Amino acid sequence: MRIGIDRERCQGAGMCALSAPEVFDQDPGDGRVVLLTARVPAGQRPAVRLAAGLCPAGALTLLDEGDAGDTDPAGAAEREHEQAGAPTGDGSAPA
């Protein structure tokens, strides 16, 4: 997983830095988000998802959820089947 930031949208609330301090910090000059690493370590993914959800400005974007760095091959296969119009794992067809 990778994360994108939009410093122009950032309001400096700091929810990202509080939720995932290994990935986000705040600029001491303007308080806006600073990305410490673009590629999110597996152990930090839940905290980064939380940070993205808590950001009041919507300045964080999750990228490449299904890339080779993710360790969820079953989820990736499920998404491929859904995109192809195949039935999902529960036997229902995608909406």
Short mmCIF file of N, CA and C in Angstrom, two decimals:
data_model
loop_
_atom_site.label_atom_id
_atom_site.label_comp_id
_atom_site.label_asym_id
_atom_site.label_seq_id
_atom_site.Cartn_x
_atom_site.Cartn_y
_atom_site.Cartn_z
N MET A 1 0.85 -1.18 0.00
CA MET A 1 0.00 0.00 0.00
C MET A 1 0.89 1.23 0.00
N ARG A 2 0.45 2.22 -0.73
CA ARG A 2 1.08 3.53 -0.72
C ARG A 2 0.05 4.55 -0.29
N ILE A 3 0.53 5.69 0.16
CA ILE A 3 -0.37 6.77 0.60
C ILE A 3 -0.01 8.04 -0.14
N GLY A 4 -1.02 8.78 -0.55
CA GLY A 4 -0.81 10.09 -1.16
C GLY A 4 -1.34 11.16 -0.23
N ILE A 5 -0.70 12.31 -0.25
CA ILE A 5 -1.16 13.43 0.59
C ILE A 5 -1.39 14.65 -0.29
N ASP A 6 -2.30 15.48 0.13
CA ASP A 6 -2.57 16.75 -0.54
C ASP A 6 -2.37 17.85 0.50
N ARG A 7 -1.17 18.41 0.51
CA ARG A 7 -0.84 19.44 1.50
C ARG A 7 -1.68 20.69 1.35
N GLU A 8 -2.19 20.93 0.16
CA GLU A 8 -3.05 22.11 -0.04
C GLU A 8 -4.40 21.94 0.66
N ARG A 9 -4.90 20.71 0.72
CA ARG A 9 -6.18 20.44 1.40
C ARG A 9 -6.01 20.33 2.90
N CYS A 10 -4.81 19.94 3.34
CA CYS A 10 -4.55 19.69 4.76
C CYS A 10 -4.86 20.94 5.58
N GLN A 11 -5.55 20.72 6.71
CA GLN A 11 -5.90 21.81 7.62
C GLN A 11 -5.04 21.80 8.88
N GLY A 12 -4.15 20.82 8.99
CA GLY A 12 -3.26 20.75 10.14
C GLY A 12 -3.90 20.23 11.41
N ALA A 13 -4.97 19.45 11.30
CA ALA A 13 -5.64 18.93 12.49
C ALA A 13 -4.76 17.93 13.25
N GLY A 14 -3.88 17.24 12.55
CA GLY A 14 -2.93 16.34 13.19
C GLY A 14 -3.44 14.94 13.48
N MET A 15 -4.63 14.61 13.02
CA MET A 15 -5.18 13.27 13.27
C MET A 15 -4.29 12.19 12.65
N CYS A 16 -3.68 12.48 11.52
CA CYS A 16 -2.82 11.50 10.87
C CYS A 16 -1.59 11.21 11.71
N ALA A 17 -0.94 12.27 12.19
CA ALA A 17 0.27 12.11 13.00
C ALA A 17 -0.03 11.42 14.33
N LEU A 18 -1.20 11.64 14.88
CA LEU A 18 -1.59 10.97 16.11
C LEU A 18 -1.93 9.50 15.87
N SER A 19 -2.56 9.21 14.73
CA SER A 19 -3.00 7.84 14.42
C SER A 19 -1.87 6.95 13.91
N ALA A 20 -0.96 7.51 13.14
CA ALA A 20 0.12 6.73 12.52
C ALA A 20 1.42 7.55 12.53
N PRO A 21 2.02 7.74 13.71
CA PRO A 21 3.21 8.59 13.81
C PRO A 21 4.44 8.06 13.09
N GLU A 22 4.45 6.77 12.76
CA GLU A 22 5.57 6.21 12.01
C GLU A 22 5.49 6.58 10.53
N VAL A 23 4.33 7.02 10.08
CA VAL A 23 4.10 7.32 8.66
C VAL A 23 3.90 8.81 8.42
N PHE A 24 3.27 9.52 9.37
CA PHE A 24 2.95 10.93 9.20
C PHE A 24 3.57 11.78 10.30
N ASP A 25 3.87 13.00 9.94
CA ASP A 25 4.30 14.01 10.91
C ASP A 25 3.64 15.31 10.48
N GLN A 26 3.88 16.35 11.25
CA GLN A 26 3.38 17.68 10.90
C GLN A 26 4.54 18.62 10.72
N ASP A 27 4.44 19.45 9.69
CA ASP A 27 5.45 20.46 9.42
C ASP A 27 5.47 21.46 10.58
N PRO A 28 6.64 21.68 11.20
CA PRO A 28 6.67 22.62 12.33
C PRO A 28 6.35 24.06 11.93
N GLY A 29 6.50 24.39 10.66
CA GLY A 29 6.23 25.75 10.20
C GLY A 29 4.76 26.06 10.00
N ASP A 30 4.04 25.12 9.35
CA ASP A 30 2.63 25.40 9.04
C ASP A 30 1.66 24.36 9.60
N GLY A 31 2.16 23.30 10.22
CA GLY A 31 1.30 22.29 10.83
C GLY A 31 0.70 21.29 9.87
N ARG A 32 1.01 21.43 8.58
CA ARG A 32 0.43 20.52 7.59
C ARG A 32 1.16 19.19 7.58
N VAL A 33 0.48 18.20 7.03
CA VAL A 33 0.98 16.83 7.00
C VAL A 33 2.31 16.73 6.25
N VAL A 34 3.19 15.88 6.80
CA VAL A 34 4.44 15.51 6.17
C VAL A 34 4.45 13.99 6.11
N LEU A 35 4.70 13.46 4.93
CA LEU A 35 4.74 12.02 4.73
C LEU A 35 6.15 11.52 5.01
N LEU A 36 6.29 10.59 5.95
CA LEU A 36 7.59 10.07 6.32
C LEU A 36 8.02 8.91 5.43
N THR A 37 7.06 8.18 4.86
CA THR A 37 7.33 7.09 3.94
C THR A 37 6.14 6.93 3.01
N ALA A 38 6.41 6.82 1.72
CA ALA A 38 5.32 6.68 0.75
C ALA A 38 4.80 5.24 0.71
N ARG A 39 5.66 4.27 0.98
CA ARG A 39 5.25 2.87 0.98
C ARG A 39 4.99 2.47 2.42
N VAL A 40 3.77 2.08 2.71
CA VAL A 40 3.34 1.81 4.08
C VAL A 40 3.72 0.38 4.47
N PRO A 41 4.48 0.21 5.55
CA PRO A 41 4.79 -1.14 6.04
C PRO A 41 3.51 -1.87 6.44
N ALA A 42 3.51 -3.18 6.28
CA ALA A 42 2.31 -3.98 6.54
C ALA A 42 1.75 -3.75 7.94
N GLY A 43 2.59 -3.62 8.92
CA GLY A 43 2.13 -3.43 10.29
C GLY A 43 1.47 -2.08 10.54
N GLN A 44 1.69 -1.12 9.64
CA GLN A 44 1.13 0.22 9.80
C GLN A 44 -0.14 0.44 9.00
N ARG A 45 -0.51 -0.52 8.17
CA ARG A 45 -1.67 -0.33 7.29
C ARG A 45 -2.97 -0.04 8.03
N PRO A 46 -3.29 -0.75 9.10
CA PRO A 46 -4.53 -0.40 9.82
C PRO A 46 -4.52 1.03 10.36
N ALA A 47 -3.38 1.46 10.89
CA ALA A 47 -3.29 2.83 11.43
C ALA A 47 -3.41 3.87 10.32
N VAL A 48 -2.85 3.57 9.15
CA VAL A 48 -2.93 4.50 8.02
C VAL A 48 -4.36 4.59 7.49
N ARG A 49 -5.04 3.45 7.43
CA ARG A 49 -6.46 3.47 7.01
C ARG A 49 -7.29 4.30 7.99
N LEU A 50 -7.02 4.14 9.28
CA LEU A 50 -7.71 4.93 10.30
C LEU A 50 -7.42 6.41 10.11
N ALA A 51 -6.15 6.75 9.91
CA ALA A 51 -5.77 8.15 9.71
C ALA A 51 -6.48 8.75 8.51
N ALA A 52 -6.55 8.00 7.41
CA ALA A 52 -7.25 8.51 6.21
C ALA A 52 -8.72 8.74 6.50
N GLY A 53 -9.31 7.86 7.28
CA GLY A 53 -10.73 8.01 7.61
C GLY A 53 -11.00 9.15 8.58
N LEU A 54 -10.03 9.46 9.42
CA LEU A 54 -10.21 10.52 10.41
C LEU A 54 -9.86 11.91 9.89
N CYS A 55 -9.15 12.00 8.79
CA CYS A 55 -8.70 13.29 8.27
C CYS A 55 -9.90 14.17 7.92
N PRO A 56 -10.10 15.28 8.62
CA PRO A 56 -11.27 16.12 8.37
C PRO A 56 -11.24 16.82 7.01
N ALA A 57 -10.05 16.95 6.44
CA ALA A 57 -9.93 17.63 5.14
C ALA A 57 -9.92 16.66 3.97
N GLY A 58 -9.84 15.37 4.24
CA GLY A 58 -9.75 14.40 3.16
C GLY A 58 -8.45 14.53 2.39
N ALA A 59 -7.36 14.87 3.08
CA ALA A 59 -6.08 15.13 2.43
C ALA A 59 -5.24 13.88 2.22
N LEU A 60 -5.71 12.73 2.69
CA LEU A 60 -4.97 11.48 2.56
C LEU A 60 -5.69 10.55 1.60
N THR A 61 -4.92 9.93 0.71
CA THR A 61 -5.48 9.01 -0.27
C THR A 61 -4.73 7.70 -0.21
N LEU A 62 -5.45 6.59 -0.06
CA LEU A 62 -4.83 5.27 -0.10
C LEU A 62 -4.66 4.87 -1.55
N LEU A 63 -3.46 4.41 -1.90
CA LEU A 63 -3.14 4.03 -3.27
C LEU A 63 -2.66 2.59 -3.32
N ASP A 64 -2.87 1.93 -4.45
CA ASP A 64 -2.33 0.60 -4.69
C ASP A 64 -2.72 -0.40 -3.62
N GLU A 65 -3.97 -0.43 -3.22
CA GLU A 65 -4.42 -1.39 -2.22
C GLU A 65 -4.13 -2.83 -2.64
N GLY A 66 -4.19 -3.14 -3.92
CA GLY A 66 -4.00 -4.52 -4.36
C GLY A 66 -2.66 -4.75 -5.03
N ASP A 67 -1.64 -3.95 -4.72
CA ASP A 67 -0.35 -4.12 -5.39
C ASP A 67 0.40 -5.34 -4.86
N ALA A 68 1.52 -5.65 -5.47
CA ALA A 68 2.29 -6.83 -5.10
C ALA A 68 2.80 -6.77 -3.68
N GLY A 69 2.87 -5.59 -3.09
CA GLY A 69 3.33 -5.46 -1.72
C GLY A 69 2.28 -5.86 -0.70
N ASP A 70 1.04 -5.96 -1.11
CA ASP A 70 -0.01 -6.37 -0.19
C ASP A 70 0.03 -7.89 -0.02
N THR A 71 -0.37 -8.34 1.13
CA THR A 71 -0.35 -9.77 1.42
C THR A 71 -1.77 -10.31 1.53
N ASP A 72 -2.63 -9.94 0.58
CA ASP A 72 -4.01 -10.38 0.61
C ASP A 72 -4.39 -10.95 -0.76
N PRO A 73 -3.77 -12.09 -1.16
CA PRO A 73 -4.07 -12.63 -2.49
C PRO A 73 -5.51 -13.05 -2.64
N ALA A 74 -6.16 -13.51 -1.58
CA ALA A 74 -7.56 -13.91 -1.69
C ALA A 74 -8.43 -12.70 -2.00
N GLY A 75 -8.16 -11.58 -1.34
CA GLY A 75 -8.92 -10.37 -1.60
C GLY A 75 -8.70 -9.85 -3.01
N ALA A 76 -7.47 -9.95 -3.49
CA ALA A 76 -7.17 -9.51 -4.85
C ALA A 76 -7.89 -10.39 -5.87
N ALA A 77 -7.90 -11.70 -5.62
CA ALA A 77 -8.61 -12.61 -6.53
C ALA A 77 -10.09 -12.31 -6.53
N GLU A 78 -10.65 -12.03 -5.37
CA GLU A 78 -12.08 -11.70 -5.26
C GLU A 78 -12.39 -10.45 -6.07
N ARG A 79 -11.53 -9.43 -5.97
CA ARG A 79 -11.75 -8.18 -6.73
C ARG A 79 -11.67 -8.44 -8.23
N GLU A 80 -10.73 -9.30 -8.66
CA GLU A 80 -10.62 -9.61 -10.08
C GLU A 80 -11.88 -10.30 -10.58
N HIS A 81 -12.42 -11.23 -9.79
CA HIS A 81 -13.65 -11.91 -10.18
C HIS A 81 -14.81 -10.94 -10.26
N GLU A 82 -14.90 -10.03 -9.31
CA GLU A 82 -15.98 -9.05 -9.31
C GLU A 82 -15.88 -8.14 -10.53
N GLN A 83 -14.66 -7.74 -10.87
CA GLN A 83 -14.48 -6.87 -12.03
C GLN A 83 -14.84 -7.59 -13.31
N ALA A 84 -14.62 -8.90 -13.35
CA ALA A 84 -14.93 -9.67 -14.55
C ALA A 84 -16.39 -10.08 -14.61
N GLY A 85 -17.16 -9.78 -13.55
CA GLY A 85 -18.58 -10.14 -13.54
C GLY A 85 -18.83 -11.55 -13.05
N ALA A 86 -17.80 -12.21 -12.51
CA ALA A 86 -17.96 -13.56 -12.00
C ALA A 86 -18.63 -13.51 -10.64
N PRO A 87 -19.23 -14.62 -10.23
CA PRO A 87 -19.83 -14.66 -8.89
C PRO A 87 -18.78 -14.44 -7.82
N THR A 88 -19.18 -13.84 -6.72
CA THR A 88 -18.27 -13.64 -5.60
C THR A 88 -18.16 -14.92 -4.80
N GLY A 89 -17.30 -14.94 -3.78
CA GLY A 89 -17.07 -16.13 -2.99
C GLY A 89 -18.32 -16.64 -2.28
N ASP A 90 -19.32 -15.80 -2.08
CA ASP A 90 -20.53 -16.25 -1.38
C ASP A 90 -21.60 -16.75 -2.36
N GLY A 91 -21.24 -16.84 -3.63
CA GLY A 91 -22.16 -17.37 -4.62
C GLY A 91 -23.05 -16.32 -5.26
N SER A 92 -23.02 -15.08 -4.77
CA SER A 92 -23.87 -14.06 -5.37
C SER A 92 -23.11 -13.35 -6.48
N ALA A 93 -23.84 -12.81 -7.41
CA ALA A 93 -23.22 -12.03 -8.48
C ALA A 93 -22.97 -10.61 -7.99
N PRO A 94 -21.93 -9.96 -8.49
CA PRO A 94 -21.66 -8.58 -8.07
C PRO A 94 -22.77 -7.64 -8.52
N ALA A 95 -22.94 -6.58 -7.75
CA ALA A 95 -24.00 -5.60 -8.06
C ALA A 95 -23.67 -4.77 -9.27
#
